[in-house]
PDB file of C-alpha atoms and ligand atoms in Angstrom:
ATOM      1  CA  MET A 189       0.134   0.056   0.005  1.00  0.00           C
ATOM      2  CA  SER A 190       2.393   2.668  -1.334  1.00  0.00           C
ATOM      3  CA  LEU A 191      -0.146   5.513  -0.827  1.00  0.00           C
ATOM      4  CA  ALA A 192      -1.206   4.763   2.619  1.00  0.00           C
ATOM      5  CA  GLU A 193      -1.564   7.899   4.824  1.00  0.00           C
ATOM      6  CA  LYS A 194      -1.727  10.160   1.599  1.00  0.00           C
ATOM      7  CA  ILE A 195      -4.636  12.555   1.142  1.00  0.00           C
ATOM      8  CA  ILE A 196      -5.301  12.690  -2.752  1.00  0.00           C
ATOM      9  CA  VAL A 197      -7.851  14.829  -4.663  1.00  0.00           C
ATOM     10  CA  VAL A 198      -8.933  13.545  -7.984  1.00  0.00           C
ATOM     11  CA  THR A 199     -11.133  15.901 -10.072  1.00  0.00           C
ATOM     12  CA  GLY A 200     -13.582  14.580 -12.440  1.00  0.00           C
ATOM     13  CA  ALA A 201     -13.663  11.240 -10.705  1.00  0.00           C
ATOM     14  CA  ALA A 202     -17.435  10.534 -11.041  1.00  0.00           C
ATOM     15  CA  GLN A 203     -16.983   8.320 -14.231  1.00  0.00           C
ATOM     16  CA  GLY A 204     -14.608   7.167 -16.888  1.00  0.00           C
ATOM     17  CA  ILE A 205     -10.731   7.226 -16.248  1.00  0.00           C
ATOM     18  CA  GLY A 206     -11.161   9.442 -13.145  1.00  0.00           C
ATOM     19  CA  ALA A 207     -13.345   6.917 -11.396  1.00  0.00           C
ATOM     20  CA  ALA A 208     -10.691   4.240 -12.272  1.00  0.00           C
ATOM     21  CA  TYR A 209      -8.132   6.436 -10.843  1.00  0.00           C
ATOM     22  CA  ALA A 210      -9.874   6.894  -7.618  1.00  0.00           C
ATOM     23  CA  ARG A 211     -10.460   3.104  -7.285  1.00  0.00           C
ATOM     24  CA  ARG A 212      -6.755   2.330  -7.703  1.00  0.00           C
ATOM     25  CA  LEU A 213      -5.698   5.051  -5.229  1.00  0.00           C
ATOM     26  CA  VAL A 214      -8.094   3.632  -2.651  1.00  0.00           C
ATOM     27  CA  GLU A 215      -6.754   0.045  -3.136  1.00  0.00           C
ATOM     28  CA  GLU A 216      -3.248   1.509  -2.609  1.00  0.00           C
ATOM     29  CA  GLY A 217      -4.442   2.763   0.793  1.00  0.00           C
ATOM     30  CA  GLY A 218      -4.973   6.441  -0.029  1.00  0.00           C
ATOM     31  CA  THR A 219      -7.803   8.695   1.316  1.00  0.00           C
ATOM     32  CA  VAL A 220      -9.176   9.849  -2.014  1.00  0.00           C
ATOM     33  CA  VAL A 221     -11.553  12.884  -2.396  1.00  0.00           C
ATOM     34  CA  LEU A 222     -13.538  12.495  -5.643  1.00  0.00           C
ATOM     35  CA  ALA A 223     -14.210  16.081  -6.743  1.00  0.00           C
ATOM     36  CA  ASP A 224     -16.757  16.560  -9.627  1.00  0.00           C
ATOM     37  CA  ARG A 225     -19.141  18.861 -11.019  1.00  0.00           C
ATOM     38  CA  ASN A 226     -21.449  15.698 -11.227  1.00  0.00           C
ATOM     39  CA  HIS A 227     -21.595  15.269  -7.432  1.00  0.00           C
ATOM     40  CA  GLU A 228     -24.335  12.594  -7.477  1.00  0.00           C
ATOM     41  CA  GLY A 229     -22.157  10.486  -9.749  1.00  0.00           C
ATOM     42  CA  ALA A 230     -19.134  11.075  -7.567  1.00  0.00           C
ATOM     43  CA  GLU A 231     -21.076  10.147  -4.583  1.00  0.00           C
ATOM     44  CA  ALA A 232     -22.120   6.930  -6.362  1.00  0.00           C
ATOM     45  CA  THR A 233     -18.690   6.113  -7.379  1.00  0.00           C
ATOM     46  CA  ALA A 234     -17.311   6.906  -3.928  1.00  0.00           C
ATOM     47  CA  ALA A 235     -19.868   4.448  -2.278  1.00  0.00           C
ATOM     48  CA  SER A 236     -18.782   1.722  -4.704  1.00  0.00           C
ATOM     49  CA  LEU A 237     -15.126   1.784  -3.774  1.00  0.00           C
ATOM     50  CA  GLY A 238     -14.233  -0.647  -1.095  1.00  0.00           C
ATOM     51  CA  GLY A 239     -10.607  -1.081  -0.251  1.00  0.00           C
ATOM     52  CA  PRO A 240      -7.974  -0.398   2.505  1.00  0.00           C
ATOM     53  CA  GLY A 241      -8.222   3.534   1.824  1.00  0.00           C
ATOM     54  CA  LYS A 242     -11.227   5.774   1.989  1.00  0.00           C
ATOM     55  CA  ALA A 243     -13.256   7.453  -0.638  1.00  0.00           C
ATOM     56  CA  LEU A 244     -15.200  10.659  -0.170  1.00  0.00           C
ATOM     57  CA  ALA A 245     -17.073  12.824  -2.710  1.00  0.00           C
ATOM     58  CA  TYR A 246     -17.058  16.498  -2.657  1.00  0.00           C
ATOM     59  CA  PRO A 247     -18.832  18.893  -5.132  1.00  0.00           C
ATOM     60  CA  LEU A 248     -16.409  20.894  -7.320  1.00  0.00           C
ATOM     61  CA  ASP A 249     -16.575  23.067 -10.485  1.00  0.00           C
ATOM     62  CA  VAL A 250     -12.918  23.613 -11.478  1.00  0.00           C
ATOM     63  CA  ALA A 251     -14.009  26.541 -13.577  1.00  0.00           C
ATOM     64  CA  ASP A 252     -15.273  28.451 -10.551  1.00  0.00           C
ATOM     65  CA  ARG A 253     -12.897  30.061  -7.993  1.00  0.00           C
ATOM     66  CA  GLY A 254     -15.530  29.998  -5.158  1.00  0.00           C
ATOM     67  CA  SER A 255     -16.082  26.314  -5.723  1.00  0.00           C
ATOM     68  CA  CYS A 256     -12.229  25.581  -5.580  1.00  0.00           C
ATOM     69  CA  GLU A 257     -11.947  27.686  -2.405  1.00  0.00           C
ATOM     70  CA  ALA A 258     -14.847  25.805  -0.768  1.00  0.00           C
ATOM     71  CA  LEU A 259     -12.990  22.476  -1.436  1.00  0.00           C
ATOM     72  CA  ALA A 260      -9.727  24.012  -0.039  1.00  0.00           C
ATOM     73  CA  ALA A 261     -11.520  25.024   3.113  1.00  0.00           C
ATOM     74  CA  HIS A 262     -13.021  21.710   3.486  1.00  0.00           C
ATOM     75  CA  LEU A 263      -9.750  19.926   3.019  1.00  0.00           C
ATOM     76  CA  GLY A 264      -7.968  22.357   5.365  1.00  0.00           C
ATOM     77  CA  GLY A 265     -10.486  21.582   8.133  1.00  0.00           C
ATOM     78  CA  ALA A 266     -10.658  17.780   7.521  1.00  0.00           C
ATOM     79  CA  HIS A 267      -6.876  16.992   6.805  1.00  0.00           C
ATOM     80  CA  GLY A 268      -4.706  20.081   7.022  1.00  0.00           C
ATOM     81  CA  ARG A 269      -2.794  19.148   3.922  1.00  0.00           C
ATOM     82  CA  VAL A 270      -3.096  17.745   0.447  1.00  0.00           C
ATOM     83  CA  ASP A 271      -0.439  15.069  -0.757  1.00  0.00           C
ATOM     84  CA  GLY A 272      -1.633  14.454  -4.229  1.00  0.00           C
ATOM     85  CA  LEU A 273      -3.713  16.492  -6.621  1.00  0.00           C
ATOM     86  CA  VAL A 274      -4.958  14.887  -9.949  1.00  0.00           C
ATOM     87  CA  ASN A 275      -6.183  17.396 -12.372  1.00  0.00           C
ATOM     88  CA  ASN A 276      -8.243  15.088 -14.408  1.00  0.00           C
ATOM     89  CA  ALA A 277     -11.510  16.935 -14.810  1.00  0.00           C
ATOM     90  CA  ALA A 278     -12.203  17.957 -18.364  1.00  0.00           C
ATOM     91  CA  ILE A 279     -14.715  18.661 -20.922  1.00  0.00           C
ATOM     92  CA  PHE A 280     -14.167  15.537 -23.134  1.00  0.00           C
ATOM     93  CA  SER A 281     -16.881  12.843 -23.689  1.00  0.00           C
ATOM     94  CA  THR A 282     -19.429  15.520 -24.422  1.00  0.00           C
ATOM     95  CA  ILE A 283     -17.535  17.144 -27.315  1.00  0.00           C
ATOM     96  CA  ARG A 284     -18.931  16.681 -30.860  1.00  0.00           C
ATOM     97  CA  MET A 285     -16.323  16.726 -33.644  1.00  0.00           C
ATOM     98  CA  LYS A 286     -16.295  19.605 -36.135  1.00  0.00           C
ATOM     99  CA  PRO A 287     -14.057  21.691 -38.245  1.00  0.00           C
ATOM    100  CA  PHE A 288     -12.197  24.121 -36.003  1.00  0.00           C
ATOM    101  CA  TRP A 289     -13.577  27.065 -37.864  1.00  0.00           C
ATOM    102  CA  GLU A 290     -17.056  25.972 -36.669  1.00  0.00           C
ATOM    103  CA  ILE A 291     -16.213  25.967 -32.938  1.00  0.00           C
ATOM    104  CA  THR A 292     -18.069  28.764 -31.321  1.00  0.00           C
ATOM    105  CA  ASP A 293     -16.529  31.479 -29.172  1.00  0.00           C
ATOM    106  CA  ASP A 294     -18.705  30.044 -26.203  1.00  0.00           C
ATOM    107  CA  GLU A 295     -17.587  26.531 -26.727  1.00  0.00           C
ATOM    108  CA  TRP A 296     -13.953  27.616 -26.922  1.00  0.00           C
ATOM    109  CA  ASP A 297     -14.135  29.718 -23.700  1.00  0.00           C
ATOM    110  CA  ARG A 298     -16.012  27.160 -21.775  1.00  0.00           C
ATOM    111  CA  LEU A 299     -13.603  24.415 -22.659  1.00  0.00           C
ATOM    112  CA  MET A 300     -10.536  26.496 -21.825  1.00  0.00           C
ATOM    113  CA  ALA A 301     -12.160  27.499 -18.511  1.00  0.00           C
ATOM    114  CA  VAL A 302     -12.392  24.088 -17.462  1.00  0.00           C
ATOM    115  CA  ASN A 303      -9.620  22.211 -19.266  1.00  0.00           C
ATOM    116  CA  LEU A 304      -6.774  24.691 -19.034  1.00  0.00           C
ATOM    117  CA  ARG A 305      -7.773  27.332 -16.492  1.00  0.00           C
ATOM    118  CA  GLY A 306      -9.156  24.772 -14.205  1.00  0.00           C
ATOM    119  CA  PRO A 307      -5.836  23.008 -13.461  1.00  0.00           C
ATOM    120  CA  TRP A 308      -4.119  26.205 -12.812  1.00  0.00           C
ATOM    121  CA  LEU A 309      -6.941  27.586 -10.606  1.00  0.00           C
ATOM    122  CA  LEU A 310      -7.263  24.492  -8.418  1.00  0.00           C
ATOM    123  CA  THR A 311      -3.450  24.119  -8.045  1.00  0.00           C
ATOM    124  CA  SER A 312      -3.086  27.801  -7.104  1.00  0.00           C
ATOM    125  CA  VAL A 313      -5.950  27.557  -4.590  1.00  0.00           C
ATOM    126  CA  LEU A 314      -4.706  24.261  -2.981  1.00  0.00           C
ATOM    127  CA  LEU A 315      -1.034  25.490  -2.826  1.00  0.00           C
ATOM    128  CA  PRO A 316      -0.974  26.202   0.899  1.00  0.00           C
ATOM    129  CA  LEU A 317      -2.350  22.674   1.541  1.00  0.00           C
ATOM    130  CA  LEU A 318       0.088  21.013  -0.883  1.00  0.00           C
ATOM    131  CA  ARG A 319       3.045  23.016   0.742  1.00  0.00           C
ATOM    132  CA  ALA A 320       1.817  21.449   4.072  1.00  0.00           C
ATOM    133  CA  SER A 321       2.568  17.991   2.757  1.00  0.00           C
ATOM    134  CA  ALA A 322       5.947  16.435   3.193  1.00  0.00           C
ATOM    135  CA  SER A 323       5.930  15.135  -0.381  1.00  0.00           C
ATOM    136  CA  ALA A 324       3.270  16.614  -2.481  1.00  0.00           C
ATOM    137  CA  SER A 325       2.832  15.471  -6.149  1.00  0.00           C
ATOM    138  CA  VAL A 326       0.453  17.186  -8.669  1.00  0.00           C
ATOM    139  CA  VAL A 327      -0.381  15.176 -11.846  1.00  0.00           C
ATOM    140  CA  ASN A 328      -1.946  17.088 -14.675  1.00  0.00           C
ATOM    141  CA  ILE A 329      -3.924  14.991 -17.137  1.00  0.00           C
ATOM    142  CA  GLY A 330      -2.802  15.811 -20.677  1.00  0.00           C
ATOM    143  CA  SER A 331      -3.451  13.889 -23.869  1.00  0.00           C
ATOM    144  CA  ASP A 332      -1.516  12.408 -26.664  1.00  0.00           C
ATOM    145  CA  ALA A 333      -4.111  14.013 -29.124  1.00  0.00           C
ATOM    146  CA  VAL A 334      -1.557  16.862 -28.941  1.00  0.00           C
ATOM    147  CA  GLN A 335       1.213  14.799 -30.293  1.00  0.00           C
ATOM    148  CA  LEU A 336      -1.152  13.226 -32.920  1.00  0.00           C
ATOM    149  CA  GLY A 337      -2.455  16.657 -34.005  1.00  0.00           C
ATOM    150  CA  ARG A 338      -5.926  14.996 -33.897  1.00  0.00           C
ATOM    151  CA  SER A 339      -8.512  16.770 -35.887  1.00  0.00           C
ATOM    152  CA  GLY A 340     -12.106  17.596 -35.145  1.00  0.00           C
ATOM    153  CA  TYR A 341     -11.725  19.174 -31.660  1.00  0.00           C
ATOM    154  CA  LEU A 342      -9.044  21.641 -32.052  1.00  0.00           C
ATOM    155  CA  HIS A 343      -9.957  23.668 -28.827  1.00  0.00           C
ATOM    156  CA  TYR A 344      -9.434  20.321 -26.855  1.00  0.00           C
ATOM    157  CA  VAL A 345      -6.036  19.716 -28.400  1.00  0.00           C
ATOM    158  CA  ALA A 346      -4.961  23.404 -27.905  1.00  0.00           C
ATOM    159  CA  GLY A 347      -6.219  23.168 -24.239  1.00  0.00           C
ATOM    160  CA  LYS A 348      -4.274  19.934 -23.560  1.00  0.00           C
ATOM    161  CA  GLY A 349      -1.190  21.426 -25.066  1.00  0.00           C
ATOM    162  CA  GLY A 350      -1.399  24.280 -22.720  1.00  0.00           C
ATOM    163  CA  VAL A 351      -1.593  21.700 -19.815  1.00  0.00           C
ATOM    164  CA  GLN A 352       1.624  20.153 -20.936  1.00  0.00           C
ATOM    165  CA  GLY A 353       3.237  23.493 -21.157  1.00  0.00           C
ATOM    166  CA  MET A 354       1.924  24.695 -17.991  1.00  0.00           C
ATOM    167  CA  THR A 355       3.248  21.628 -16.250  1.00  0.00           C
ATOM    168  CA  TYR A 356       6.889  22.290 -17.193  1.00  0.00           C
ATOM    169  CA  SER A 357       6.568  25.816 -15.624  1.00  0.00           C
ATOM    170  CA  MET A 358       4.696  24.681 -12.579  1.00  0.00           C
ATOM    171  CA  ALA A 359       7.332  22.183 -11.805  1.00  0.00           C
ATOM    172  CA  ARG A 360      10.133  24.775 -11.929  1.00  0.00           C
ATOM    173  CA  GLU A 361       8.021  27.233  -9.708  1.00  0.00           C
ATOM    174  CA  LEU A 362       6.982  24.504  -7.146  1.00  0.00           C
ATOM    175  CA  GLY A 363      10.361  22.683  -6.988  1.00  0.00           C
ATOM    176  CA  GLU A 364      11.577  25.081  -4.280  1.00  0.00           C
ATOM    177  CA  PHE A 365       8.638  23.768  -1.987  1.00  0.00           C
ATOM    178  CA  GLY A 366       9.416  20.251  -2.728  1.00  0.00           C
ATOM    179  CA  ILE A 367       6.190  19.763  -4.791  1.00  0.00           C
ATOM    180  CA  ARG A 368       6.541  17.577  -7.991  1.00  0.00           C
ATOM    181  CA  VAL A 369       4.351  18.363 -11.109  1.00  0.00           C
ATOM    182  CA  ASN A 370       4.003  16.027 -13.979  1.00  0.00           C
ATOM    183  CA  THR A 371       1.715  15.414 -16.931  1.00  0.00           C
ATOM    184  CA  LEU A 372       0.232  11.942 -17.453  1.00  0.00           C
ATOM    185  CA  SER A 373      -0.707  11.994 -21.149  1.00  0.00           C
ATOM    186  CA  PRO A 374      -3.048   9.131 -22.186  1.00  0.00           C
ATOM    187  CA  GLY A 375      -3.411   7.931 -25.805  1.00  0.00           C
ATOM    188  CA  PRO A 376      -6.966   6.771 -26.796  1.00  0.00           C
ATOM    189  CA  VAL A 377      -8.615   5.083 -23.691  1.00  0.00           C
ATOM    190  CA  TYR A 378     -11.928   3.425 -23.977  1.00  0.00           C
ATOM    191  CA  THR A 379     -14.281   3.674 -20.953  1.00  0.00           C
ATOM    192  CA  GLU A 380     -17.819   2.993 -20.046  1.00  0.00           C
ATOM    193  CA  VAL A 381     -18.822   6.390 -21.374  1.00  0.00           C
ATOM    194  CA  ALA A 382     -19.736   6.769 -25.030  1.00  0.00           C
ATOM    195  CA  ARG A 383     -18.087   9.487 -26.964  1.00  0.00           C
ATOM    196  CA  GLU A 384     -18.023  10.970 -30.548  1.00  0.00           C
ATOM    197  CA  THR A 385     -14.343  12.108 -30.710  1.00  0.00           C
ATOM    198  CA  VAL A 386     -13.247   8.837 -32.435  1.00  0.00           C
ATOM    199  CA  THR A 387     -15.090   7.165 -35.222  1.00  0.00           C
ATOM    200  CA  PRO A 388     -15.003   3.173 -35.186  1.00  0.00           C
ATOM    201  CA  ALA A 389     -12.699   3.386 -38.212  1.00  0.00           C
ATOM    202  CA  GLN A 390     -10.225   5.761 -36.482  1.00  0.00           C
ATOM    203  CA  ARG A 391     -10.293   3.589 -33.360  1.00  0.00           C
ATOM    204  CA  GLU A 392      -9.311   0.467 -35.384  1.00  0.00           C
ATOM    205  CA  ALA A 393      -6.613   2.449 -37.281  1.00  0.00           C
ATOM    206  CA  MET A 394      -5.032   3.669 -34.076  1.00  0.00           C
ATOM    207  CA  ILE A 395      -4.977   0.246 -32.374  1.00  0.00           C
ATOM    208  CA  ALA A 396      -3.401  -1.034 -35.556  1.00  0.00           C
ATOM    209  CA  ALA A 397      -0.738   1.773 -35.409  1.00  0.00           C
ATOM    210  CA  GLN A 398       0.135   1.074 -31.753  1.00  0.00           C
ATOM    211  CA  ALA A 399       3.092  -1.202 -30.754  1.00  0.00           C
ATOM    212  CA  LEU A 400       0.597  -3.080 -28.601  1.00  0.00           C
ATOM    213  CA  HIS A 401      -2.438  -3.955 -30.759  1.00  0.00           C
ATOM    214  CA  ARG A 402      -5.081  -3.750 -28.180  1.00  0.00           C
ATOM    215  CA  ALA A 403      -7.367  -0.929 -26.943  1.00  0.00           C
ATOM    216  CA  ALA A 404      -6.466   0.737 -23.645  1.00  0.00           C
ATOM    217  CA  GLY A 405      -8.722   0.690 -20.678  1.00  0.00           C
ATOM    218  CA  PRO A 406      -8.615   2.979 -17.750  1.00  0.00           C
ATOM    219  CA  ASP A 407      -6.617   0.544 -15.661  1.00  0.00           C
ATOM    220  CA  ASP A 408      -3.700   0.887 -18.116  1.00  0.00           C
ATOM    221  CA  MET A 409      -3.464   4.416 -16.787  1.00  0.00           C
ATOM    222  CA  SER A 410      -4.158   4.026 -13.094  1.00  0.00           C
ATOM    223  CA  GLY A 411      -0.959   2.096 -12.156  1.00  0.00           C
ATOM    224  CA  VAL A 412       1.300   4.798 -13.758  1.00  0.00           C
ATOM    225  CA  LEU A 413      -0.811   7.549 -11.939  1.00  0.00           C
ATOM    226  CA  ALA A 414      -0.229   5.676  -8.639  1.00  0.00           C
ATOM    227  CA  PHE A 415       3.497   5.712  -9.347  1.00  0.00           C
ATOM    228  CA  LEU A 416       3.592   9.323 -10.007  1.00  0.00           C
ATOM    229  CA  LEU A 417       1.756   9.993  -6.818  1.00  0.00           C
ATOM    230  CA  GLY A 418       3.943   7.705  -4.701  1.00  0.00           C
ATOM    231  CA  ASP A 419       7.442   8.168  -3.280  1.00  0.00           C
ATOM    232  CA  ASP A 420       9.101   5.807  -5.862  1.00  0.00           C
ATOM    233  CA  SER A 421       8.878   8.776  -8.333  1.00  0.00           C
ATOM    234  CA  ALA A 422      10.336  11.180  -5.875  1.00  0.00           C
ATOM    235  CA  TYR A 423      12.993  12.564  -8.235  1.00  0.00           C
ATOM    236  CA  LEU A 424      10.668  12.663 -11.291  1.00  0.00           C
ATOM    237  CA  THR A 425       9.140  16.180 -11.909  1.00  0.00           C
ATOM    238  CA  GLY A 426       8.562  18.500 -14.994  1.00  0.00           C
ATOM    239  CA  GLN A 427       7.930  15.424 -17.291  1.00  0.00           C
ATOM    240  CA  THR A 428       5.324  14.246 -19.700  1.00  0.00           C
ATOM    241  CA  ILE A 429       4.598  10.601 -19.410  1.00  0.00           C
ATOM    242  CA  SER A 430       2.874   9.223 -22.442  1.00  0.00           C
ATOM    243  CA  VAL A 431       0.696   6.079 -21.853  1.00  0.00           C
ATOM    244  CA  ASN A 432      -0.313   5.054 -25.384  1.00  0.00           C
ATOM    245  CA  GLY A 433       0.668   1.364 -26.211  1.00  0.00           C
ATOM    246  CA  GLY A 434       3.343   2.777 -28.404  1.00  0.00           C
ATOM    247  CA  LEU A 435       1.200   4.867 -30.682  1.00  0.00           C
ATOM    248  CA  VAL A 436       3.542   7.908 -30.849  1.00  0.00           C
ATOM    249  CA  HIS A 437       7.041   8.585 -29.679  1.00  0.00           C
ATOM    250  CA  ARG A 438       8.318  11.633 -28.109  1.00  0.00           C
TER     251      ARG A 438
HETATM  252  N1  NAD B   1     -10.724   8.812 -22.744  1.00  0.00           N
HETATM  253  C1  NAD B   1      -9.610   9.076 -23.460  1.00  0.00           C
HETATM  254  O1  NAD B   1      -9.332   8.595 -24.546  1.00  0.00           O
HETATM  255  C2  NAD B   1      -8.660  10.256 -23.067  1.00  0.00           C
HETATM  256  C3  NAD B   1      -7.399  10.267 -23.781  1.00  0.00           C
HETATM  257  C4  NAD B   1      -6.490  11.177 -23.346  1.00  0.00           C
HETATM  258  C5  NAD B   1      -6.699  12.003 -22.403  1.00  0.00           C
HETATM  259  N2  NAD B   1      -8.018  11.925 -21.572  1.00  0.00           N
HETATM  260  C6  NAD B   1      -8.286  12.786 -20.533  1.00  0.00           C
HETATM  261  O2  NAD B   1      -8.448  11.993 -19.316  1.00  0.00           O
HETATM  262  C7  NAD B   1      -9.345  12.649 -18.540  1.00  0.00           C
HETATM  263  C8  NAD B   1     -10.668  11.738 -18.259  1.00  0.00           C
HETATM  264  O3  NAD B   1     -11.209  11.387 -19.430  1.00  0.00           O
HETATM  265  P1  NAD B   1     -12.530  10.650 -19.494  1.00  0.00           P
HETATM  266  O4  NAD B   1     -12.560   9.839 -20.764  1.00  0.00           O
HETATM  267  O5  NAD B   1     -12.729   9.818 -18.281  1.00  0.00           O
HETATM  268  O6  NAD B   1     -13.553  11.804 -19.506  1.00  0.00           O
HETATM  269  P2  NAD B   1     -15.202  11.954 -19.281  1.00  0.00           P
HETATM  270  O7  NAD B   1     -15.762  13.010 -20.057  1.00  0.00           O
HETATM  271  O8  NAD B   1     -15.807  10.593 -19.286  1.00  0.00           O
HETATM  272  O9  NAD B   1     -15.149  12.408 -17.730  1.00  0.00           O
HETATM  273  C9  NAD B   1     -14.875  13.758 -17.384  1.00  0.00           C
HETATM  274  C10 NAD B   1     -15.279  14.005 -15.910  1.00  0.00           C
HETATM  275  O10 NAD B   1     -15.019  15.389 -15.563  1.00  0.00           O
HETATM  276  C11 NAD B   1     -16.027  15.922 -14.983  1.00  0.00           C
HETATM  277  N3  NAD B   1     -16.147  17.527 -15.201  1.00  0.00           N
HETATM  278  C12 NAD B   1     -16.335  18.068 -16.335  1.00  0.00           C
HETATM  279  N4  NAD B   1     -16.338  19.398 -16.142  1.00  0.00           N
HETATM  280  C13 NAD B   1     -16.054  19.588 -14.821  1.00  0.00           C
HETATM  281  C14 NAD B   1     -15.802  20.790 -13.976  1.00  0.00           C
HETATM  282  N5  NAD B   1     -16.032  22.004 -14.626  1.00  0.00           N
HETATM  283  N6  NAD B   1     -15.535  20.607 -12.780  1.00  0.00           N
HETATM  284  C15 NAD B   1     -15.448  19.377 -12.203  1.00  0.00           C
HETATM  285  N7  NAD B   1     -15.606  18.217 -12.926  1.00  0.00           N
HETATM  286  C16 NAD B   1     -15.866  18.462 -14.221  1.00  0.00           C
HETATM  287  C17 NAD B   1     -17.415  15.266 -15.507  1.00  0.00           C
HETATM  288  O11 NAD B   1     -18.545  15.395 -14.764  1.00  0.00           O
HETATM  289  C18 NAD B   1     -16.648  13.870 -15.755  1.00  0.00           C
HETATM  290  O12 NAD B   1     -17.050  13.120 -14.300  1.00  0.00           O
HETATM  291  C19 NAD B   1      -9.692  13.982 -19.098  1.00  0.00           C
HETATM  292  O13 NAD B   1      -8.906  15.080 -18.693  1.00  0.00           O
HETATM  293  C20 NAD B   1      -9.451  13.777 -20.618  1.00  0.00           C
HETATM  294  O14 NAD B   1      -9.310  14.897 -21.344  1.00  0.00           O
HETATM  295  C21 NAD B   1      -8.989  11.018 -21.915  1.00  0.00           C
END
């Protein structure tokens, strides 16, 4: 149980990969706060997680400063510190593919407020609690859609490119406090949630192009996340870790 005693916040943990992250971190002994805009879903997921650690749901909109501050106040009162922050919440499965010139200003702004400003905002607001930890680790969830230059959802690709760049600078600014920051960058991952950002033909073509010719599931990501949050990765910061079955190389 490498994460025993650690207080870890996972945003966007109601469903999909975030729920799998929460499950794995509880199995590793962590106390995991599932923070999602879909609070009912997060509560249901938290209730389903048995294991050595604990799972608790708390409502959060990462695009809203007041909501981030309410989470910080709760965590400060309950635990006094945060050892792990997983900035996983994003507008993703609800995206409909379209040429970039048809993306509306509102769609662009809303996505950036959640996917790019959100990780910056929540990390900033939780910083005093991260500094109170002896070994804090922040993991920003990127996407290899950036390396692939995937088409059909350019605002998403641009936002995740920003997350990757932000991680490099955050790692430098937080190194003096002993806080590590890395990007976990998944390739295509297939969850219980239907989505329209990949067609069946694209799915098969990408699996064929991978070195490992099988589709990734959420559990292919969660062990890498546990490693990045644990003390075995104590000297690893400012990196992008692609988990893509060998689809693209850096
Ligand atoms: N599934 C993939 O193929 C894939 C590939 C690369 C990267 N990713 C990234 O992995 C992460 C999880 O992906 P997923 O497939 O589980 O996505 P998903 O769309 O199924 O889940 C996203 C979760 O984030 C929550 N959320 C959305 N807006 C929020 C907000 N403003 N505040 C708080 N919570 C909010 C949703 O309620 C949901 O629970 C995302 O960052 C996504 O971009 C996914």
